[in-house]
PDB file of N, CA and C in Angstrom:
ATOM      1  N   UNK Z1093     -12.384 -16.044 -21.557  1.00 44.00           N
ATOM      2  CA  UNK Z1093     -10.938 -16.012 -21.434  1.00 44.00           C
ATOM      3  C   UNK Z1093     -10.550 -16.411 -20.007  1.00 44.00           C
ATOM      4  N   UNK Z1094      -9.652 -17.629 -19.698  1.00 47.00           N
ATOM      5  CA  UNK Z1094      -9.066 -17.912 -18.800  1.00 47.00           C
ATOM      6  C   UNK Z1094      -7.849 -16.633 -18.535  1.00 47.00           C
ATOM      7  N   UNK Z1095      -7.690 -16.114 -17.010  1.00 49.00           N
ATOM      8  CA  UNK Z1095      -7.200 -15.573 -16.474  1.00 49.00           C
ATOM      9  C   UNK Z1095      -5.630 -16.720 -15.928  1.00 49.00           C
ATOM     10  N   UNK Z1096      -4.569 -15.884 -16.347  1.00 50.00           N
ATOM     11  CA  UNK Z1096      -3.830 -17.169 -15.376  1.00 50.00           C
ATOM     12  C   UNK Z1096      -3.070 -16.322 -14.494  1.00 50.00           C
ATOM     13  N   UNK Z1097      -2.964 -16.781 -13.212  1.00 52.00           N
ATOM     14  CA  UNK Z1097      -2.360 -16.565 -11.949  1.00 52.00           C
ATOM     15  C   UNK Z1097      -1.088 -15.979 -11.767  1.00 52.00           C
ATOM     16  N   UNK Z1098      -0.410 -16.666 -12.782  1.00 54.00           N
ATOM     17  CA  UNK Z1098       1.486 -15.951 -12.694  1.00 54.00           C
ATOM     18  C   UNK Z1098       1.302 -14.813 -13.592  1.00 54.00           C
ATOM     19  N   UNK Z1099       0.694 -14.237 -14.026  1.00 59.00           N
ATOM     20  CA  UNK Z1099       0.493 -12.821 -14.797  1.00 59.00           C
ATOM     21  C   UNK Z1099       0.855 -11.957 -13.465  1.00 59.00           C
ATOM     22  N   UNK Z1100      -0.198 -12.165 -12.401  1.00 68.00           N
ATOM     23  CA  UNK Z1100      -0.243 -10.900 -11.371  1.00 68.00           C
ATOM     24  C   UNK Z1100       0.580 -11.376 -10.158  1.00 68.00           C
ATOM     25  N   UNK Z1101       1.966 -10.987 -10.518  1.00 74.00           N
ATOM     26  CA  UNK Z1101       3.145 -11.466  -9.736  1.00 74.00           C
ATOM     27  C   UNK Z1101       2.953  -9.939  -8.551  1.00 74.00           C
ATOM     28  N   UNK Z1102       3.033 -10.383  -7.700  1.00 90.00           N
ATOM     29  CA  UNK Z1102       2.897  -9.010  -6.229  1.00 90.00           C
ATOM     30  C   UNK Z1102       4.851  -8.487  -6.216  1.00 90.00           C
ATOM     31  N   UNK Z1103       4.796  -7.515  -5.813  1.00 96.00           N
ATOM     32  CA  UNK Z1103       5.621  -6.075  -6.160  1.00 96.00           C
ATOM     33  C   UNK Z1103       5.889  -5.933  -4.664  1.00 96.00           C
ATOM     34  N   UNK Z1104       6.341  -6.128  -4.053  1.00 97.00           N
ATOM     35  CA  UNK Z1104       6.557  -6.518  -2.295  1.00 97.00           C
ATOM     36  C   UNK Z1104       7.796  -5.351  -1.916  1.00 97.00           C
ATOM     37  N   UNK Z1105       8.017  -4.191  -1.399  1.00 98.00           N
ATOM     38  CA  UNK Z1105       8.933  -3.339  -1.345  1.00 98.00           C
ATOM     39  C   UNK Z1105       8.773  -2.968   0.130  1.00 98.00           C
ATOM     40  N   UNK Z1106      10.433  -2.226   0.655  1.00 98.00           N
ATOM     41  CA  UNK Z1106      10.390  -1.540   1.850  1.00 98.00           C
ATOM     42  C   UNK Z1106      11.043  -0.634   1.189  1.00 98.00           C
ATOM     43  N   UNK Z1107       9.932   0.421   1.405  1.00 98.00           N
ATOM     44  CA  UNK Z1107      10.515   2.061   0.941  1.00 98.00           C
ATOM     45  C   UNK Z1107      10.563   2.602   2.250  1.00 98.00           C
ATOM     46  N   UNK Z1108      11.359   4.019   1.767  1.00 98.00           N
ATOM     47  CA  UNK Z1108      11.835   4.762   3.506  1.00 98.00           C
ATOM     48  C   UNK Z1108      11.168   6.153   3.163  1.00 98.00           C
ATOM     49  N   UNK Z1109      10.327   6.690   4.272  1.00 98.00           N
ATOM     50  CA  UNK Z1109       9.578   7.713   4.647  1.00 98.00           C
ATOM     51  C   UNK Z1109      10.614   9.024   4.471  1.00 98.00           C
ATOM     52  N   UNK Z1110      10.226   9.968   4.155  1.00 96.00           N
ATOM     53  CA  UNK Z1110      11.193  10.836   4.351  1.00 96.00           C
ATOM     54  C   UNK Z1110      11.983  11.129   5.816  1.00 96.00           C
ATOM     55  N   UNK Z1111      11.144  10.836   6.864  1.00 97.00           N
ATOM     56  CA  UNK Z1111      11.753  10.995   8.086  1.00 97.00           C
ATOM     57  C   UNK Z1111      12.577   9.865   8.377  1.00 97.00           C
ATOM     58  N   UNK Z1112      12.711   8.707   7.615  1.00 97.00           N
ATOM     59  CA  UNK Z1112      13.641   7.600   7.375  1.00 97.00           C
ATOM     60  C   UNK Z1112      12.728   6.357   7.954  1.00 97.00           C
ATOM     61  N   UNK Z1113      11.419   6.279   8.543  1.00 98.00           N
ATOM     62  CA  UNK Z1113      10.487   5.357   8.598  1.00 98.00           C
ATOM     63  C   UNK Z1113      10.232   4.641   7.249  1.00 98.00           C
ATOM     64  N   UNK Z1114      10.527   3.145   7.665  1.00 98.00           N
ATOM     65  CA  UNK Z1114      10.586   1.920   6.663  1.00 98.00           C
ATOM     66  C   UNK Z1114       9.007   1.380   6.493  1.00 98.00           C
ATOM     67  N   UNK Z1115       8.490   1.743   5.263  1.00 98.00           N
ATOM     68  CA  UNK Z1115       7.211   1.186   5.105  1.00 98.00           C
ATOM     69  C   UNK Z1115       7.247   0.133   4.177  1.00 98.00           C
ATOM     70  N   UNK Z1116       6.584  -1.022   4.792  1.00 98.00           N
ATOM     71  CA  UNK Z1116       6.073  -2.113   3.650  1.00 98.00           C
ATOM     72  C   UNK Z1116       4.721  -1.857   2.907  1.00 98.00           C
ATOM     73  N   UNK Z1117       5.538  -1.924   1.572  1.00 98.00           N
ATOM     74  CA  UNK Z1117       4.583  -1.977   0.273  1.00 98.00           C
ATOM     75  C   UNK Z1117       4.167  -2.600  -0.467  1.00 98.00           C
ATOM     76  N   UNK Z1118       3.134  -3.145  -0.939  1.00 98.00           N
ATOM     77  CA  UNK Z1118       2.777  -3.842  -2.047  1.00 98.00           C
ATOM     78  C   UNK Z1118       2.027  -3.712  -3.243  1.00 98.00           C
ATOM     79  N   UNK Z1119       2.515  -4.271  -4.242  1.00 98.00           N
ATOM     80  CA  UNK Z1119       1.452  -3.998  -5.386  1.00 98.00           C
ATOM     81  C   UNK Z1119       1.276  -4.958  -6.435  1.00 98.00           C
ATOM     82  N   UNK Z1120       0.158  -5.280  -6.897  1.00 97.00           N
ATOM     83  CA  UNK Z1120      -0.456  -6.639  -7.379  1.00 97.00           C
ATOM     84  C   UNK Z1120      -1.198  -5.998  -8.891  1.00 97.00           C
ATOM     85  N   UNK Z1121      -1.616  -7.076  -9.549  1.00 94.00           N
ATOM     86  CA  UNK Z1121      -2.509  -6.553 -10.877  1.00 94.00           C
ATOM     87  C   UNK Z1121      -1.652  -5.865 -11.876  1.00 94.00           C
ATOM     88  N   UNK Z1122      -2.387  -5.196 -13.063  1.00 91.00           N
ATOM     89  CA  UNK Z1122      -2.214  -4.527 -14.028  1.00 91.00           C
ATOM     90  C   UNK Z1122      -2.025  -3.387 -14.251  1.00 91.00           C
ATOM     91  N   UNK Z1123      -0.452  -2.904 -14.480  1.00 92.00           N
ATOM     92  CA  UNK Z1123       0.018  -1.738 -13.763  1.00 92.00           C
ATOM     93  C   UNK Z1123      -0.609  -0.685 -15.151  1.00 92.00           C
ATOM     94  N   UNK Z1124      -1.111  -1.395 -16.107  1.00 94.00           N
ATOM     95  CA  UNK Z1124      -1.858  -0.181 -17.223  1.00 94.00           C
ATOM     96  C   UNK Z1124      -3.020   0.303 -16.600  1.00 94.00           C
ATOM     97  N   UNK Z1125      -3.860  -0.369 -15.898  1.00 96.00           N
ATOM     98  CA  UNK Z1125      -4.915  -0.309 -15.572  1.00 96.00           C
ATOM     99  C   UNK Z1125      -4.977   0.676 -14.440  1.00 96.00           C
ATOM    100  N   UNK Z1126      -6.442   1.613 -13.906  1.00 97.00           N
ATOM    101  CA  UNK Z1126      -6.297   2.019 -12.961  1.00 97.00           C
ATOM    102  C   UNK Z1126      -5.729   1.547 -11.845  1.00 97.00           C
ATOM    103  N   UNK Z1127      -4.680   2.571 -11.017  1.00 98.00           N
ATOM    104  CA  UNK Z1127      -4.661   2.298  -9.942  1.00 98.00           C
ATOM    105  C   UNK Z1127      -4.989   2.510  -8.540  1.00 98.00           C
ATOM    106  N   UNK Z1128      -5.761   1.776  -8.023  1.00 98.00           N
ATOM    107  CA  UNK Z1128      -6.475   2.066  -6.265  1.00 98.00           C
ATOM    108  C   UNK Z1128      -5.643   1.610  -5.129  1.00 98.00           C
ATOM    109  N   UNK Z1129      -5.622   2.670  -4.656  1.00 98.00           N
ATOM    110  CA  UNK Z1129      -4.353   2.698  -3.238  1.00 98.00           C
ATOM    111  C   UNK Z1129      -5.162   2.209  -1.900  1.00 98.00           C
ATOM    112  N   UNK Z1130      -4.957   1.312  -1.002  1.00 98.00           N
ATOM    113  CA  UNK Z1130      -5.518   0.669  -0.020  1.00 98.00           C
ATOM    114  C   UNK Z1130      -4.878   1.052   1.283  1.00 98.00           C
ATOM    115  N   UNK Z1131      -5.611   2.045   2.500  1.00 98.00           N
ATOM    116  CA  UNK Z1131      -4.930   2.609   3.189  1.00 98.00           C
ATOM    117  C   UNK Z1131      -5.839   1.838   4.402  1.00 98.00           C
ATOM    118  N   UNK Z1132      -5.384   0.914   5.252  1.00 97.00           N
ATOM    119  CA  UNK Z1132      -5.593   0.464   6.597  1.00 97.00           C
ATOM    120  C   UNK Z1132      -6.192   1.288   7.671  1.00 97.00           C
ATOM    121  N   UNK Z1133      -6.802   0.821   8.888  1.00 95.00           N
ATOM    122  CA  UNK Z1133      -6.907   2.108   9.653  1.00 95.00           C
ATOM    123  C   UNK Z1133      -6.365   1.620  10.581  1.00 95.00           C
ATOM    124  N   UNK Z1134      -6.347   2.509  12.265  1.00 93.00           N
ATOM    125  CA  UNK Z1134      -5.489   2.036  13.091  1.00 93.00           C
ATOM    126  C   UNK Z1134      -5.935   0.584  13.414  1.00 93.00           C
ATOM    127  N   UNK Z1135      -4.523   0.349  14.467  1.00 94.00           N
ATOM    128  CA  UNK Z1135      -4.881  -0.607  14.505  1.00 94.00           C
ATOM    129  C   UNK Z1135      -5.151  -2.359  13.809  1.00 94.00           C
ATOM    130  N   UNK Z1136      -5.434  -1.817  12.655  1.00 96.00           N
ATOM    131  CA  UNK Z1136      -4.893  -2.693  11.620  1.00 96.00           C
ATOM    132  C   UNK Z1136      -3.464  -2.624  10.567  1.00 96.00           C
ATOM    133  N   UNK Z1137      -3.468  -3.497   9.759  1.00 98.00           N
ATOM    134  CA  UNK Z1137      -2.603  -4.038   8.559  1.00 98.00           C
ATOM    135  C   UNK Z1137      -2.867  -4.177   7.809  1.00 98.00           C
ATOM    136  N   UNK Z1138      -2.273  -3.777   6.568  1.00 98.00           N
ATOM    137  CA  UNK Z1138      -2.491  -3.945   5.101  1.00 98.00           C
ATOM    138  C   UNK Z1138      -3.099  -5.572   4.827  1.00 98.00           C
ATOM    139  N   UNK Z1139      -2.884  -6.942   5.389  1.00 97.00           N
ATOM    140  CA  UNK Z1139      -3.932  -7.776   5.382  1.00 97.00           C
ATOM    141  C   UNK Z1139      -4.877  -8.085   5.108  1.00 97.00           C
ATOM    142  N   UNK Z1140      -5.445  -6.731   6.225  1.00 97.00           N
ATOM    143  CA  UNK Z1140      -7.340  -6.697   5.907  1.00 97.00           C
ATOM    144  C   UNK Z1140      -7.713  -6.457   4.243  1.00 97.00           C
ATOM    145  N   UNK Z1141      -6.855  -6.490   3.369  1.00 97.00           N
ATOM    146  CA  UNK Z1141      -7.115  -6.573   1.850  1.00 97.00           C
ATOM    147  C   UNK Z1141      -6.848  -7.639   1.200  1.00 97.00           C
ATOM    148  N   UNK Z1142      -5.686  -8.946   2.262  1.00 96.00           N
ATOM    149  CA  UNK Z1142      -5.446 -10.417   1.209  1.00 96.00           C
ATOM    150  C   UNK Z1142      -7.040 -10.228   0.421  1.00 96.00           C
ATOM    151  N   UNK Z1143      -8.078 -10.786   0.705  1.00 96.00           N
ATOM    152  CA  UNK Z1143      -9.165 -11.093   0.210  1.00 96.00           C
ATOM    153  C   UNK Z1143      -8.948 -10.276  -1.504  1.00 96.00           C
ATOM    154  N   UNK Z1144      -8.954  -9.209  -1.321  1.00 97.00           N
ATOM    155  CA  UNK Z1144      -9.278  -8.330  -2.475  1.00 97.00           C
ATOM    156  C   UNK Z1144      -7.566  -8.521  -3.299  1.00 97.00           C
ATOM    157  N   UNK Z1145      -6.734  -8.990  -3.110  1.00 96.00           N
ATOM    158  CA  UNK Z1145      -5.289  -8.794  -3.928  1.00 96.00           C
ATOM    159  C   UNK Z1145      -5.497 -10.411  -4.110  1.00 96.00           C
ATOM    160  N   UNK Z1146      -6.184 -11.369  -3.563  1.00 94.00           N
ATOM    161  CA  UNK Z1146      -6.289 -12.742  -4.013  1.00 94.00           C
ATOM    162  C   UNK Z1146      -7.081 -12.896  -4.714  1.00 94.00           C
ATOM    163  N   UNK Z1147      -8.102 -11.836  -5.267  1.00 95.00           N
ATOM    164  CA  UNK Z1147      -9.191 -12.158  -6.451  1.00 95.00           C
ATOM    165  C   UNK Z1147      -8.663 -12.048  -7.742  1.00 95.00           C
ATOM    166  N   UNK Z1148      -8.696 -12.630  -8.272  1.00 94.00           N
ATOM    167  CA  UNK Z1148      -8.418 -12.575 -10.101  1.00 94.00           C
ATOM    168  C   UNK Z1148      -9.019 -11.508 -10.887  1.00 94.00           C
ATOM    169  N   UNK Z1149     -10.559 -11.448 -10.708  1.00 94.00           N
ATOM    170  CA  UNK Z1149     -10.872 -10.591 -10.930  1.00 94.00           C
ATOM    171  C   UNK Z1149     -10.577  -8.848 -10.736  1.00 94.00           C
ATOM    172  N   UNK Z1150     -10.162  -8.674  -9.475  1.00 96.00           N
ATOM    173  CA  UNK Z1150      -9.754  -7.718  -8.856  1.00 96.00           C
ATOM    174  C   UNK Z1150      -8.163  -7.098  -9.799  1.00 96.00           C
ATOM    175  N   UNK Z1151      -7.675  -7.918  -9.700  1.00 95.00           N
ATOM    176  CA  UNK Z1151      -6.087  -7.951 -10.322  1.00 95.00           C
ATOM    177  C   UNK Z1151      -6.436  -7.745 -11.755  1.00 95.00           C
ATOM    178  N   UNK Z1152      -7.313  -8.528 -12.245  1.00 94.00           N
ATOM    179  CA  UNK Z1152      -7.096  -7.913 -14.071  1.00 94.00           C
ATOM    180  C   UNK Z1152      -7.743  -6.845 -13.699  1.00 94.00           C
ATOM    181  N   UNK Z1153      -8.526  -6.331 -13.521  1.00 96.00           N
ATOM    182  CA  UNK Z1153      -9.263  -4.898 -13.596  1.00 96.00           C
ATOM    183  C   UNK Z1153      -8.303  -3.842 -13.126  1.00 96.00           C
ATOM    184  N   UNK Z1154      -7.404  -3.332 -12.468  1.00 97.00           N
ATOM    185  CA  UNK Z1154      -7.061  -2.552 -11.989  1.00 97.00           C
ATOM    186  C   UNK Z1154      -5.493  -2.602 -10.890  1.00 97.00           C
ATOM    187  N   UNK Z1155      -4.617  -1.547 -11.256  1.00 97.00           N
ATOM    188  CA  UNK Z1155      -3.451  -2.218  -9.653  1.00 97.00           C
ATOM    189  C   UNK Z1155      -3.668  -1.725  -8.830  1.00 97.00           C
ATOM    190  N   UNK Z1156      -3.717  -2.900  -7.732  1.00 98.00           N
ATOM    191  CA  UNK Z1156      -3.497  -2.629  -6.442  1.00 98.00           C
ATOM    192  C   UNK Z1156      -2.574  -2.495  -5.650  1.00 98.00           C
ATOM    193  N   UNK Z1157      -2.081  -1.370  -4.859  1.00 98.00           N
ATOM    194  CA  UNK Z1157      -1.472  -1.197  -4.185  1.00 98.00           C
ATOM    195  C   UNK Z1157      -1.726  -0.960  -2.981  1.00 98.00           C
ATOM    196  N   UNK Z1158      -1.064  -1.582  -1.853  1.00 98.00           N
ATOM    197  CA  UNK Z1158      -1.364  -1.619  -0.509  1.00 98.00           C
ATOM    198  C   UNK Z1158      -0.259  -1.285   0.297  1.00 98.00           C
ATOM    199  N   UNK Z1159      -0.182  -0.383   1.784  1.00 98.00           N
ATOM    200  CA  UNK Z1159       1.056  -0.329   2.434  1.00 98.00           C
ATOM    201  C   UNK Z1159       0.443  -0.690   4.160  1.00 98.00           C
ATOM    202  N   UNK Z1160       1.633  -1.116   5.116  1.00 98.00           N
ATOM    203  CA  UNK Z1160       1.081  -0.839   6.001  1.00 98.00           C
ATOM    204  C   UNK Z1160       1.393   0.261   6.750  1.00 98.00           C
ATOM    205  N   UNK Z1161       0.352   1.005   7.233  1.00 98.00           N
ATOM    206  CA  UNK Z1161       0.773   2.538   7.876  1.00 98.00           C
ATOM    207  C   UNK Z1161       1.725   2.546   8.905  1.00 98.00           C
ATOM    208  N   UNK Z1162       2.450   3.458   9.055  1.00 98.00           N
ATOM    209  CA  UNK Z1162       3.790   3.836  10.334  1.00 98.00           C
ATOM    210  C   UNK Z1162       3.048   3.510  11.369  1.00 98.00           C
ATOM    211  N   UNK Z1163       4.592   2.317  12.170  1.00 97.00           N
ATOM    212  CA  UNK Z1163       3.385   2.156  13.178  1.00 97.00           C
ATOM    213  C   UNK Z1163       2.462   0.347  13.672  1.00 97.00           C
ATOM    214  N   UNK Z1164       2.480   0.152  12.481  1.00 98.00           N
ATOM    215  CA  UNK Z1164       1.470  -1.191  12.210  1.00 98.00           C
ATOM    216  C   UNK Z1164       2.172  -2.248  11.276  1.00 98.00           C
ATOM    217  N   UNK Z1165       1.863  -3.420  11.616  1.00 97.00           N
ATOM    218  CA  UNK Z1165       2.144  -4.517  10.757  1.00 97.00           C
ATOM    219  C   UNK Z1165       3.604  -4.608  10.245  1.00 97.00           C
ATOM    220  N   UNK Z1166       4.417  -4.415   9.013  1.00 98.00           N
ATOM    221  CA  UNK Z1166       5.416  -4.580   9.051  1.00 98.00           C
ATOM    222  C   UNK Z1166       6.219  -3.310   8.919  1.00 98.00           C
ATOM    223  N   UNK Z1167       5.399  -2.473   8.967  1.00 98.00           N
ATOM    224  CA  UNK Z1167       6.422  -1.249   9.039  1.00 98.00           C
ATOM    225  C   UNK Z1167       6.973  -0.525   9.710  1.00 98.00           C
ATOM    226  N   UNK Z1168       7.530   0.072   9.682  1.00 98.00           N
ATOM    227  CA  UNK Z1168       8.598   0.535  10.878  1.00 98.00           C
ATOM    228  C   UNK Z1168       7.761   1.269  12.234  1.00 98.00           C
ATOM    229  N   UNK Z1169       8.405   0.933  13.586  1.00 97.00           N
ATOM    230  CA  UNK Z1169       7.557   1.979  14.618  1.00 97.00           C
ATOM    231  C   UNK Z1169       8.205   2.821  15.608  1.00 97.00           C
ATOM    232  N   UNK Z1170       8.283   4.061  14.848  1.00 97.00           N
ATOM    233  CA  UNK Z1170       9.154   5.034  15.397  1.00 97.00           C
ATOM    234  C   UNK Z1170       9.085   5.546  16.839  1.00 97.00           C
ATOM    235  N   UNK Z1171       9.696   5.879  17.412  1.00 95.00           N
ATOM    236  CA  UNK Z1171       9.424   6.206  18.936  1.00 95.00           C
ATOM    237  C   UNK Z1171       9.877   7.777  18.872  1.00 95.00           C
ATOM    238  N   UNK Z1172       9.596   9.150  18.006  1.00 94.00           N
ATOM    239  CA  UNK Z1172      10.108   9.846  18.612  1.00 94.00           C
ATOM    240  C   UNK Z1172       8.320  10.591  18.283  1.00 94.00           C
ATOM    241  N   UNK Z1173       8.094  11.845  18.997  1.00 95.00           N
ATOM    242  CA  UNK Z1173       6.756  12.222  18.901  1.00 95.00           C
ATOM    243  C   UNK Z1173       6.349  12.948  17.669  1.00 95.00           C
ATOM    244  N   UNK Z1174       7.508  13.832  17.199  1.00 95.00           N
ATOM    245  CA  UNK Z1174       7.058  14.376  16.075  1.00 95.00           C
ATOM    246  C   UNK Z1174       7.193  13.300  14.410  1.00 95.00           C
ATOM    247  N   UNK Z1175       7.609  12.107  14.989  1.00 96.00           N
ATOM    248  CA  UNK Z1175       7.356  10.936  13.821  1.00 96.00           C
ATOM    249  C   UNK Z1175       5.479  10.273  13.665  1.00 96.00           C
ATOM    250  N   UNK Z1176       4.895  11.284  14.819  1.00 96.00           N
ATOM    251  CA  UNK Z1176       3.524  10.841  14.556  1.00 96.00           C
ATOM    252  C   UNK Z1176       2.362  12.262  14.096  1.00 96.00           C
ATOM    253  N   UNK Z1177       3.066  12.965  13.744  1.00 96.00           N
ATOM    254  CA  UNK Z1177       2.565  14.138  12.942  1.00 96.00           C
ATOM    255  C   UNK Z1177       1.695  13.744  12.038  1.00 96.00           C
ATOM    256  N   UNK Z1178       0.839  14.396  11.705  1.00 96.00           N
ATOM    257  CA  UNK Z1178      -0.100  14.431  10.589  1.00 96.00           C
ATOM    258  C   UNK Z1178       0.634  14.139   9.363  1.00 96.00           C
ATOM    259  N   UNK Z1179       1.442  15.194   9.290  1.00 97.00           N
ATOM    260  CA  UNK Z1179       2.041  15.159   8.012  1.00 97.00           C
ATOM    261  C   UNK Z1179       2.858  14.561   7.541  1.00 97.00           C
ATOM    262  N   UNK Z1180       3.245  13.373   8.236  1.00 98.00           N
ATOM    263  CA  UNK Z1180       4.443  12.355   8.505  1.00 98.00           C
ATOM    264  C   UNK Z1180       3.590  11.354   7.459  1.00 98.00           C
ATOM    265  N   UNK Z1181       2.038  11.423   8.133  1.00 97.00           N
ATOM    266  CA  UNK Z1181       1.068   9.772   7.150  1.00 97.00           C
ATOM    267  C   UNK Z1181       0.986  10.684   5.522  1.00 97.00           C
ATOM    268  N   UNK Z1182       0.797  11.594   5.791  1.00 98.00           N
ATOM    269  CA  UNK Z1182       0.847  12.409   3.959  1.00 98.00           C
ATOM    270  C   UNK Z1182       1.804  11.754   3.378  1.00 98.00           C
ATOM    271  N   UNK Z1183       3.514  12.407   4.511  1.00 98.00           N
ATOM    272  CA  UNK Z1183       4.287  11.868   3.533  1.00 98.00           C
ATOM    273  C   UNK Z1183       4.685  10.285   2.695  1.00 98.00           C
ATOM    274  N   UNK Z1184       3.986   9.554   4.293  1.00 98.00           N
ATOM    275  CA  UNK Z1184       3.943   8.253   3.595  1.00 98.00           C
ATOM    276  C   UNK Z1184       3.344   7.496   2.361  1.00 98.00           C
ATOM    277  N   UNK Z1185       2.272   9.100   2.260  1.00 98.00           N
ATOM    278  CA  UNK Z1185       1.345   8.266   1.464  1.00 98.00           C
ATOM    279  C   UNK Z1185       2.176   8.798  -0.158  1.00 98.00           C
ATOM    280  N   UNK Z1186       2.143   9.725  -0.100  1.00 98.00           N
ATOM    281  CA  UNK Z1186       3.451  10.488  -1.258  1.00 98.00           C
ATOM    282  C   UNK Z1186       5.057   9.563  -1.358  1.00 98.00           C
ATOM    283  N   UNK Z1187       5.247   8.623  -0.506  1.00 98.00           N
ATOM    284  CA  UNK Z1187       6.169   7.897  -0.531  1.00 98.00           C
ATOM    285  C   UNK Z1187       6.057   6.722  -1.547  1.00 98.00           C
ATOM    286  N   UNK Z1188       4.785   6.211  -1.469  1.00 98.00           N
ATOM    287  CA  UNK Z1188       4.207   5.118  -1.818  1.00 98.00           C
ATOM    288  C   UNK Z1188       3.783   5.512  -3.588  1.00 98.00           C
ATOM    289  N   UNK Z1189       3.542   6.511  -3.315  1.00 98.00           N
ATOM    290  CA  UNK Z1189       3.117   7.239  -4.853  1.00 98.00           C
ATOM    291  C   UNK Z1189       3.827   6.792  -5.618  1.00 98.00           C
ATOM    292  N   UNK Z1190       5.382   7.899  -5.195  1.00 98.00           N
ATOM    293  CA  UNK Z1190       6.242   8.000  -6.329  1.00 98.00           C
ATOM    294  C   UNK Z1190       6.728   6.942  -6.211  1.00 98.00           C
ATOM    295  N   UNK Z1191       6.921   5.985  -4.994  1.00 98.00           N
ATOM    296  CA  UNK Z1191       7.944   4.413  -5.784  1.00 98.00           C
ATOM    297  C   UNK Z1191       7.413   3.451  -6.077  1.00 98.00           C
ATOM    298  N   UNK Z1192       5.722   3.426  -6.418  1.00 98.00           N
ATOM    299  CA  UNK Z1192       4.723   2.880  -7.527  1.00 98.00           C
ATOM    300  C   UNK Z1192       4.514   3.945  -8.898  1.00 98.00           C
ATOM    301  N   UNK Z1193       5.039   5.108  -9.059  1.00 97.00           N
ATOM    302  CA  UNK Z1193       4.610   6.070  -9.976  1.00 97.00           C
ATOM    303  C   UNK Z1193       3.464   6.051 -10.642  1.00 97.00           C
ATOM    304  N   UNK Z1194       2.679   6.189  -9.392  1.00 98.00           N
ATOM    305  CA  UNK Z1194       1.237   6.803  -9.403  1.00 98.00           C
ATOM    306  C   UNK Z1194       0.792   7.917  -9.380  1.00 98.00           C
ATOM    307  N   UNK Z1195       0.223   8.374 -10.306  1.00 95.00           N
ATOM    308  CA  UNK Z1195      -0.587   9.945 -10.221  1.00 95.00           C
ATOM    309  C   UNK Z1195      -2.388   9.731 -10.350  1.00 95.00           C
ATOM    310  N   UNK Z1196      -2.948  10.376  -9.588  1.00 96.00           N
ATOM    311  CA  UNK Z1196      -3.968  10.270  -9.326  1.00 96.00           C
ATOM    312  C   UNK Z1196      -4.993   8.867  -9.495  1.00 96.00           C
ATOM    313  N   UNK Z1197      -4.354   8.124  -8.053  1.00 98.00           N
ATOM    314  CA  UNK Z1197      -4.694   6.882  -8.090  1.00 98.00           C
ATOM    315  C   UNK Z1197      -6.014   7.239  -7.557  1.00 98.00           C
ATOM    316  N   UNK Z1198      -6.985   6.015  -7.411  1.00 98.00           N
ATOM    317  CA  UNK Z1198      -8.115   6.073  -6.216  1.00 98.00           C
ATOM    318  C   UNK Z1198      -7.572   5.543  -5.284  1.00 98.00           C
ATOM    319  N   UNK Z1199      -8.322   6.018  -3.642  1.00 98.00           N
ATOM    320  CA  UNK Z1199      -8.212   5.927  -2.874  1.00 98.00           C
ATOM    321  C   UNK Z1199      -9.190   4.903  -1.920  1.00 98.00           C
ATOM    322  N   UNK Z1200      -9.163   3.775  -1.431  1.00 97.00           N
ATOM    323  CA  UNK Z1200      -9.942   2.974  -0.487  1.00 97.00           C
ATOM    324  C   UNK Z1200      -9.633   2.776   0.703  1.00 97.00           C
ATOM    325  N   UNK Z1201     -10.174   3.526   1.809  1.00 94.00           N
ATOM    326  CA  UNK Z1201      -9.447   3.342   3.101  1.00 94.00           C
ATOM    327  C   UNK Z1201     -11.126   2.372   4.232  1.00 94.00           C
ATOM    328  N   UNK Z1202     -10.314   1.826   4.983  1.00 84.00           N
ATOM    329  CA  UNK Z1202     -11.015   0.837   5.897  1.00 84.00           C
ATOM    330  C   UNK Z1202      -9.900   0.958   7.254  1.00 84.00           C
TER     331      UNK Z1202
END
């Protein structure tokens, strides 16, 4: 079976953090299919995954969703100190959840 390309149209969003930090989101593939959440580390950008959201393979098997963390790449970079709380990246990551409505996605962090 040929796979074709315009099936896995990318899902490109700026959702807002509860503390009102603007995160860019994305999500690619087959939203029946499992979904694996792609979390950057410092320093980097959601990017370091084109490779894996440009595979075909990757996309029929499973959705991917990717953000870039507060802070990095296109998302917002807050300047006040308690916007870099621990519990600030939770909430981001709970941000990303519910406006993909994901429940117990997997997790891949790099």
């Amino acid at each position: 079976m040929r796979i074709q390309p315009e099936i896995f149209v990318s899902d490109v969003r700026i959702l807002v953090s509860s503390d009102g930090t603007e995160l860019y989101a994305e999500a690619a593939g087959d939203c029946s299919k499992p979904a694996i959440v792609f979390i950057h580390g410092f320093f980097l950008s959601s990017i370091v995954f084109d490779g894996i959201f440009d595979d075909l393979s990757w996309l029929s098997k499973a959705y991917l969703v990717r953000y870039d963390v507060r802070g990095h790449g296109r998302s917002g970079k807050p300047r006040f100190e308690d916007a870099w709380e621990s519990r600030r990246f939770a909430e981001d990551f709970d941000t990303v959840l519910q406006a993909f409505q994901l429940t117990k996605p997997f997790v891949a962090g790099w």
